[in-house]
């Protein structure tokens, strides 16, 4: 687990201003490495997120014989020499997914298609997260999955080979489950379909066709893949847009701090990731998308953010999947908004990198916020300022750490955010970029 690392964040000394380029999307970076590694030919990827999570995925493929050339020191551009769907070789040691649920769950689908057994593990947080949701469908396809708690907990040993196509009806709206099954479907003898209760992010469905594998999305809720038997490296460079989940921290900070004016360039505005903007808009935020265009198969826009008065609102189960990763910082917005904010139907937040409902309720309560916790959500009554000179625990969860750094911009003194080093999993440059627009945040001992 990412234990250790203390962030010191305090009240903003003035309006936040400036223009930021946010690093690449985490979900798409994982998928780009996976598909390029499994394709025949060489794929160039630009805008890759060099966070620990995506680097863990890249390392797994290197461990299975894929040659990955880094084209710059920052690890933003890379050339992947794909080995084809059947070209991976058995790793010589246990594959390590670190803190990354996306890595381990999507790779479960890839490993289910391999004739050799391999074992994946992760850090203490990942070893507690549920894997039954991916073990069940790949077993039905014919793979073998063994692990603690009947294959629900890491380490998992997976082997498979020739799989059969299934129609998987998922109980949760989860892009990780859907993508796992579709990736395993590349190795199946017939069509594989996944139906979810609500549509989750659709980057896998959008990216597979770039590699020559069509995906048929039927009624919005069912994605089907008829395996073509191979993936091919696209002729064009695979460009990855900036991560909207990272952008949200600055959107909330700019909304809350008086006199702010911040521009973020080329942020992904895929509707399945854009729930945070719909929620903040409903709360009264001033976020203007301009210069809308697209990067690969994904829509993007520059976002102009101005400070504003925020108001509470109601978020129901139907709105949850499109904003699933942004709730920690949306709770911060709610804690400082006028009136009441209610979130329901978000029980999935309890099985993320931490129990995000409990972790945010604890942290926000310590800084004086009025927050009630429910099994599937929260009720928050906004106040005007938060308390300073307080210690909070990010529980090794990157998004809790960054959300509390945003909260501190409206506190009466400094907040010490412990166990914050996990920021490196998704946003290694969070602190320098936050400081660039004037946020009051630094690493202890930096
Ligand atoms: C992700 C899907 C989401 C999200 C995670 C990334 C992905 O998880 O929370 O950070 O890249 O597919 P679930 O599929 O469990 O909702």
XYZ file of C-alpha atoms and ligand atoms in Angstrom:
462
model
C 0.000 0.000 0.000
C 1.145 3.548 -0.570
C 1.795 4.342 3.058
C 3.779 7.447 3.882
C 4.236 10.806 2.291
C 2.696 13.876 3.878
C 1.196 16.749 1.942
C 0.906 20.112 3.641
C -1.892 22.203 2.163
C -3.326 25.465 3.388
C -5.586 28.357 2.475
C -5.069 29.823 -1.000
C -3.385 33.220 -0.737
C -5.401 34.671 -3.627
C -7.356 33.677 -6.727
C -6.011 30.690 -8.669
C -4.892 31.690 -12.144
C -3.163 30.238 -15.151
C -3.295 27.686 -17.885
C -2.536 24.020 -17.249
C -1.827 21.023 -19.409
C -3.100 18.010 -17.507
C -1.383 14.624 -18.020
C -2.895 11.834 -20.098
C -5.959 9.816 -19.229
C -5.238 6.869 -16.929
C -7.935 4.546 -18.292
C -6.898 5.126 -21.890
C -3.175 4.792 -21.109
C -3.754 1.295 -19.697
C -5.828 0.290 -22.709
C -3.371 1.734 -25.251
C -0.507 -0.366 -23.821
C -2.660 -3.486 -23.684
C -4.030 -3.290 -27.212
C -0.704 -2.208 -28.731
C 1.105 -5.092 -27.008
C -1.445 -7.596 -28.330
C -1.407 -6.153 -31.850
C 0.856 -7.164 -34.706
C 3.147 -4.289 -35.606
C 4.509 -1.174 -33.937
C 2.227 1.347 -32.266
C 3.332 4.810 -31.212
C 1.462 6.260 -28.246
C 1.651 9.911 -27.177
C 0.175 11.543 -24.126
C 0.668 8.395 -22.014
C 0.215 8.905 -18.273
C 3.512 8.009 -16.574
C 1.763 7.221 -13.281
C 2.652 4.117 -11.292
C -0.615 2.401 -12.278
C -0.051 2.604 -16.024
C 3.646 1.814 -15.635
C 2.598 -1.400 -13.819
C 0.574 -2.415 -16.885
C 3.511 -1.627 -19.191
C 5.834 -3.647 -16.936
C 3.534 -6.675 -17.095
C 3.796 -6.738 -20.878
C 7.578 -6.281 -20.728
C 7.620 -9.257 -18.327
C 5.751 -11.230 -20.990
C 8.183 -10.379 -23.758
C 6.868 -7.121 -25.258
C 9.491 -4.549 -26.235
C 8.476 -1.060 -25.083
C 10.690 1.843 -26.156
C 10.321 5.064 -24.191
C 10.790 8.009 -26.512
C 11.321 10.669 -23.838
C 12.595 10.894 -20.286
C 9.152 11.772 -18.907
C 7.671 8.519 -20.315
C 4.883 10.308 -22.155
C 5.689 8.958 -25.625
C 6.396 5.328 -26.315
C 6.711 2.859 -29.099
C 5.274 -0.584 -28.451
C 6.455 -3.524 -30.522
C 3.334 -5.666 -30.414
C 3.698 -9.439 -30.348
C 0.236 -10.327 -31.658
C -2.652 -11.907 -29.750
C -0.761 -15.184 -29.318
C 2.776 -13.859 -28.926
C 3.029 -13.278 -25.162
C 5.403 -15.576 -23.306
C 5.009 -16.908 -19.790
C 6.421 -14.457 -17.219
C 9.293 -15.723 -15.089
C 7.916 -14.243 -11.882
C 4.693 -12.978 -10.295
C 3.167 -10.008 -12.162
C 2.720 -6.959 -9.927
C -0.245 -4.631 -10.489
C 0.782 -2.350 -7.596
C -2.233 -0.276 -6.573
C -4.089 -0.587 -9.870
C -7.532 -2.181 -10.064
C -7.745 -1.366 -13.769
C -4.472 -3.170 -14.449
C -5.382 -6.331 -12.571
C -8.993 -6.590 -13.745
C -8.328 -5.904 -17.426
C -5.261 -8.144 -17.384
C -7.432 -10.949 -15.979
C -9.154 -10.953 -19.362
C -5.860 -10.937 -21.256
C -4.340 -13.727 -19.114
C -7.509 -15.810 -19.466
C -6.648 -16.006 -23.160
C -3.125 -17.378 -22.598
C -2.349 -21.094 -22.628
C 0.268 -20.651 -19.844
C -0.565 -19.966 -16.198
C 0.504 -16.669 -14.636
C 0.054 -15.127 -11.215
C -0.821 -11.500 -10.484
C -0.607 -9.709 -7.175
C -0.733 -6.132 -5.935
C -0.215 -3.918 -2.907
C -2.062 -4.251 0.414
C -5.001 -2.121 -0.817
C -5.421 -4.050 -4.071
C -5.157 -7.379 -2.223
C -8.358 -6.441 -0.365
C -10.429 -5.488 -3.425
C -13.041 -7.864 -4.907
C -12.015 -9.870 -7.977
C -14.970 -12.278 -8.131
C -16.579 -9.875 -10.595
C -13.890 -10.763 -13.168
C -13.103 -14.313 -12.001
C -16.695 -15.485 -12.559
C -17.108 -14.478 -16.219
C -13.652 -15.620 -17.361
C -14.252 -18.981 -15.679
C -17.513 -19.281 -17.585
C -15.495 -18.646 -20.734
C -13.299 -21.628 -19.833
C -10.340 -20.104 -17.965
C -9.106 -21.293 -14.604
C -8.780 -18.691 -11.814
C -7.386 -19.575 -8.432
C -6.835 -17.290 -5.498
C -7.708 -16.576 -1.895
C -11.389 -16.585 -0.967
C -12.302 -18.762 -3.943
C -10.587 -16.497 -6.429
C -12.041 -13.263 -5.057
C -8.756 -11.949 -3.645
C -5.246 -11.527 -5.028
C -2.867 -13.165 -5.691
C -4.723 -14.763 -8.602
C -3.333 -17.490 -10.823
C -5.010 -17.515 -14.222
C -4.673 -19.788 -17.191
C -6.842 -20.411 -20.182
C -6.299 -20.494 -23.875
C -9.122 -21.181 -26.251
C -12.172 -19.610 -24.653
C -15.857 -19.749 -25.510
C -17.964 -16.695 -26.192
C -20.510 -15.797 -23.507
C -23.130 -13.187 -22.817
C -22.182 -11.771 -19.437
C -24.800 -9.820 -17.507
C -22.879 -7.777 -14.962
C -24.510 -6.798 -11.669
C -22.365 -3.669 -11.448
C -21.831 -0.902 -13.972
C -18.081 -1.441 -14.274
C -15.816 -0.659 -17.185
C -13.195 -2.884 -15.619
C -15.506 -5.911 -15.698
C -16.807 -5.078 -19.175
C -13.289 -4.566 -20.539
C -11.988 -7.759 -18.918
C -14.696 -9.802 -20.613
C -14.251 -8.065 -23.997
C -10.472 -8.615 -23.872
C -11.005 -12.288 -23.038
C -13.518 -12.277 -25.911
C -10.619 -11.620 -28.316
C -9.587 -15.236 -27.595
C -13.082 -16.757 -27.801
C -14.524 -19.066 -30.448
C -17.657 -16.952 -30.945
C -19.263 -13.616 -30.079
C -18.881 -12.277 -26.528
C -21.343 -9.727 -25.129
C -21.512 -7.792 -21.865
C -24.664 -6.153 -20.556
C -24.441 -3.740 -17.634
C -27.146 -2.110 -15.530
C -25.901 1.360 -16.567
C -23.347 2.137 -19.222
C -19.833 2.547 -17.780
C -16.925 4.313 -19.477
C -16.526 3.062 -23.039
C -12.839 3.596 -23.863
C -12.276 -0.089 -24.671
C -15.173 -0.063 -27.153
C -13.814 3.114 -28.756
C -10.179 1.985 -28.894
C -10.524 -1.618 -30.129
C -11.695 -0.528 -33.621
C -8.474 1.531 -34.009
C -6.693 -1.854 -33.783
C -8.991 -3.482 -36.349
C -11.421 -5.161 -33.938
C -14.997 -3.838 -34.250
C -17.254 -3.656 -31.194
C -20.994 -3.469 -31.546
C -22.715 -1.426 -28.848
C -26.334 -2.495 -29.113
C -28.727 -0.560 -26.911
C -26.189 1.474 -24.990
C -26.048 -1.194 -22.297
C -24.743 -4.176 -24.287
C -21.325 -4.294 -25.945
C -20.574 -7.253 -28.249
C -17.378 -8.359 -29.888
C -17.150 -10.944 -32.685
C -13.438 -11.873 -32.524
C -11.524 -11.300 -35.751
C -8.594 -13.363 -34.456
C -5.980 -10.608 -34.553
C -5.277 -6.964 -33.701
C -3.190 -4.697 -35.934
C -1.124 -1.669 -34.953
C -2.868 1.454 -36.245
C -1.011 3.477 -38.870
C -1.701 6.682 -36.984
C -0.175 7.612 -33.653
C -2.493 6.819 -30.729
C -2.903 10.146 -28.909
C -4.340 10.165 -25.408
C -6.374 13.159 -24.203
C -5.868 14.823 -20.814
C -7.501 13.037 -17.894
C -10.843 14.573 -16.820
C -10.523 12.874 -13.419
C -7.331 14.862 -12.767
C -8.888 18.041 -14.186
C -11.714 17.885 -11.641
C -9.390 18.742 -8.721
C -8.544 22.061 -10.356
C -12.142 22.681 -11.441
C -13.325 22.370 -7.846
C -10.411 24.435 -6.509
C -11.046 27.217 -9.051
C -14.780 27.183 -8.304
C -14.175 27.535 -4.556
C -11.379 30.115 -4.392
C -12.592 33.660 -5.022
C -11.039 35.502 -7.951
C -9.927 32.339 -9.796
C -9.601 32.031 -13.551
C -7.993 28.808 -14.778
C -7.839 27.241 -18.237
C -7.270 23.547 -18.803
C -6.343 22.366 -22.280
C -7.687 19.426 -24.254
C -9.551 17.639 -21.489
C -11.477 14.455 -22.359
C -15.208 15.190 -22.444
C -16.444 11.709 -23.328
C -20.025 11.698 -21.915
C -19.243 8.551 -19.902
C -16.529 10.519 -18.053
C -18.205 13.901 -17.971
C -20.576 13.355 -15.060
C -18.366 15.522 -12.814
C -19.026 18.518 -15.075
C -22.782 17.877 -15.103
C -22.794 17.667 -11.294
C -20.660 20.785 -10.832
C -22.805 22.657 -13.368
C -25.918 21.653 -11.403
C -24.162 23.087 -8.331
C -23.696 26.430 -10.127
C -20.112 26.098 -11.354
C -18.812 28.257 -14.204
C -17.049 25.811 -16.541
C -17.007 26.784 -20.212
C -15.887 24.223 -22.798
C -14.247 25.856 -25.832
C -12.400 24.631 -28.952
C -14.204 21.282 -28.941
C -12.415 18.729 -31.138
C -11.424 15.104 -30.940
C -8.310 13.094 -30.192
C -8.521 9.658 -31.809
C -12.012 8.375 -31.038
C -12.447 10.634 -28.011
C -14.023 14.112 -27.760
C -11.960 16.837 -26.024
C -12.309 20.540 -25.229
C -10.427 23.280 -23.428
C -12.183 24.146 -20.177
C -12.329 27.699 -18.832
C -12.982 27.772 -15.112
C -14.091 30.761 -13.029
C -14.799 31.012 -9.319
C -18.484 30.943 -8.410
C -21.002 30.290 -5.639
C -21.750 26.605 -5.324
C -25.072 25.131 -4.163
C -25.933 21.635 -2.956
C -27.722 19.229 -5.299
C -29.046 15.695 -5.449
C -27.081 12.974 -7.262
C -28.896 9.696 -7.843
C -27.731 6.193 -8.813
C -28.192 6.899 -12.537
C -25.599 9.703 -12.368
C -22.972 7.695 -10.488
C -21.017 5.730 -13.172
C -20.173 8.838 -15.214
C -18.530 10.477 -12.176
C -17.413 7.416 -10.215
C -13.821 8.590 -9.630
C -14.612 12.226 -8.931
C -16.773 11.934 -5.808
C -14.001 12.572 -3.258
C -13.398 16.059 -4.629
C -17.111 16.621 -5.368
C -17.694 16.007 -1.636
C -15.241 18.841 -0.970
C -17.253 21.105 -3.291
C -20.421 20.060 -1.428
C -18.855 20.663 1.997
C -18.299 24.298 1.001
C -21.518 24.824 -1.002
C -24.690 26.510 0.161
C -27.437 24.057 1.182
C -27.590 20.305 1.072
C -25.881 17.768 -1.214
C -27.196 14.207 -1.296
C -25.580 11.253 -3.081
C -27.330 7.882 -3.370
C -26.582 4.611 -5.171
C -22.803 4.931 -4.895
C -21.950 1.813 -2.848
C -19.148 1.053 -5.357
C -17.194 3.896 -3.710
C -16.660 1.572 -0.750
C -14.492 -0.823 -2.813
C -12.158 1.627 -4.542
C -8.502 2.236 -3.572
C -9.984 2.907 -0.114
C -13.534 2.969 1.216
C -14.017 6.432 -0.234
C -17.267 7.166 1.591
C -15.718 6.405 5.000
C -12.334 7.974 4.203
C -13.854 11.252 2.965
C -16.414 11.383 5.784
C -13.590 10.996 8.360
C -11.309 13.523 6.708
C -14.017 16.113 6.091
C -15.429 15.724 9.602
C -11.970 16.379 11.056
C -11.897 19.725 9.253
C -15.344 20.655 10.557
C -17.602 19.670 7.633
C -21.152 18.486 8.248
C -21.310 15.062 6.551
C -23.474 12.019 7.245
C -22.482 8.667 5.838
C -24.913 6.064 4.383
C -24.117 2.588 3.052
C -24.479 3.908 -0.504
C -23.736 7.613 -0.243
C -23.601 10.785 1.838
C -25.596 13.824 2.920
C -23.497 16.970 3.239
C -24.661 20.356 4.541
C -22.337 23.062 3.291
C -20.435 25.486 5.502
C -18.317 28.520 4.610
C -14.814 27.569 5.730
C -13.062 24.486 7.012
C -10.850 24.160 10.094
C -7.079 24.294 9.779
C -4.218 22.901 11.863
C -5.650 19.410 11.478
C -4.150 16.025 10.548
C -6.080 13.807 8.132
C -5.353 10.366 6.662
C -5.528 9.758 2.918
C -5.368 5.982 3.584
C -2.934 5.506 0.700
C -5.659 6.630 -1.750
C -4.506 9.148 -4.369
C -7.912 10.763 -4.838
C -8.503 11.262 -1.098
C -5.115 12.984 -0.805
C -5.738 15.358 -3.736
C -9.331 16.072 -2.675
C -8.156 17.122 0.798
C -5.437 19.320 -0.741
C -8.268 21.130 -2.570
C -10.294 21.353 0.672
C -7.352 23.018 2.403
C -7.526 25.963 -0.014
C -10.645 27.013 1.945
C -9.424 26.148 5.445
C -8.430 28.465 8.285
C -4.941 26.987 8.487
C -2.816 24.132 7.206
C -4.080 20.580 6.830
C -1.481 17.797 7.071
C -2.521 14.995 4.727
C -0.780 11.753 5.684
C -0.282 8.635 3.539
C -0.543 10.762 0.418
C 2.293 9.308 -1.657
C -0.250 7.330 -3.718
C -0.752 10.526 -5.740
C 2.050 9.069 -7.882
C -0.303 6.333 -9.097
C -2.461 8.673 -11.175
C -1.031 12.198 -11.055
C 2.687 12.375 -10.208
C 2.797 16.084 -11.146
C -0.211 17.139 -9.079
C 1.783 19.274 -6.618
C 3.854 21.246 -9.167
C 0.776 21.869 -11.363
C -1.340 22.888 -8.369
C 1.389 25.310 -7.282
C 1.605 26.681 -10.830
C -1.930 28.110 -10.514
C -1.302 29.311 -6.959
C -2.651 26.490 -4.816
C -1.068 26.363 -1.381
C 0.293 22.816 -1.273
C 3.699 21.209 -0.815
C 5.266 17.917 0.224
C 6.578 17.806 3.760
C 10.371 17.593 3.522
C 10.307 18.709 -0.116
C -11.808 2.305 -14.674
C -13.082 2.003 -14.288
C -13.670 2.424 -13.007
C -12.841 3.496 -12.347
C -11.377 3.217 -12.401
C -10.913 3.113 -13.842
C -11.319 1.825 -15.976
O -13.730 1.298 -12.142
O -13.249 3.676 -11.005
O -10.631 4.236 -11.760
O -10.293 2.337 -16.467
O -11.962 0.938 -16.551
P -15.002 0.295 -12.167
O -14.995 -0.367 -13.467
O -14.741 -0.660 -11.037
O -16.184 1.170 -11.921
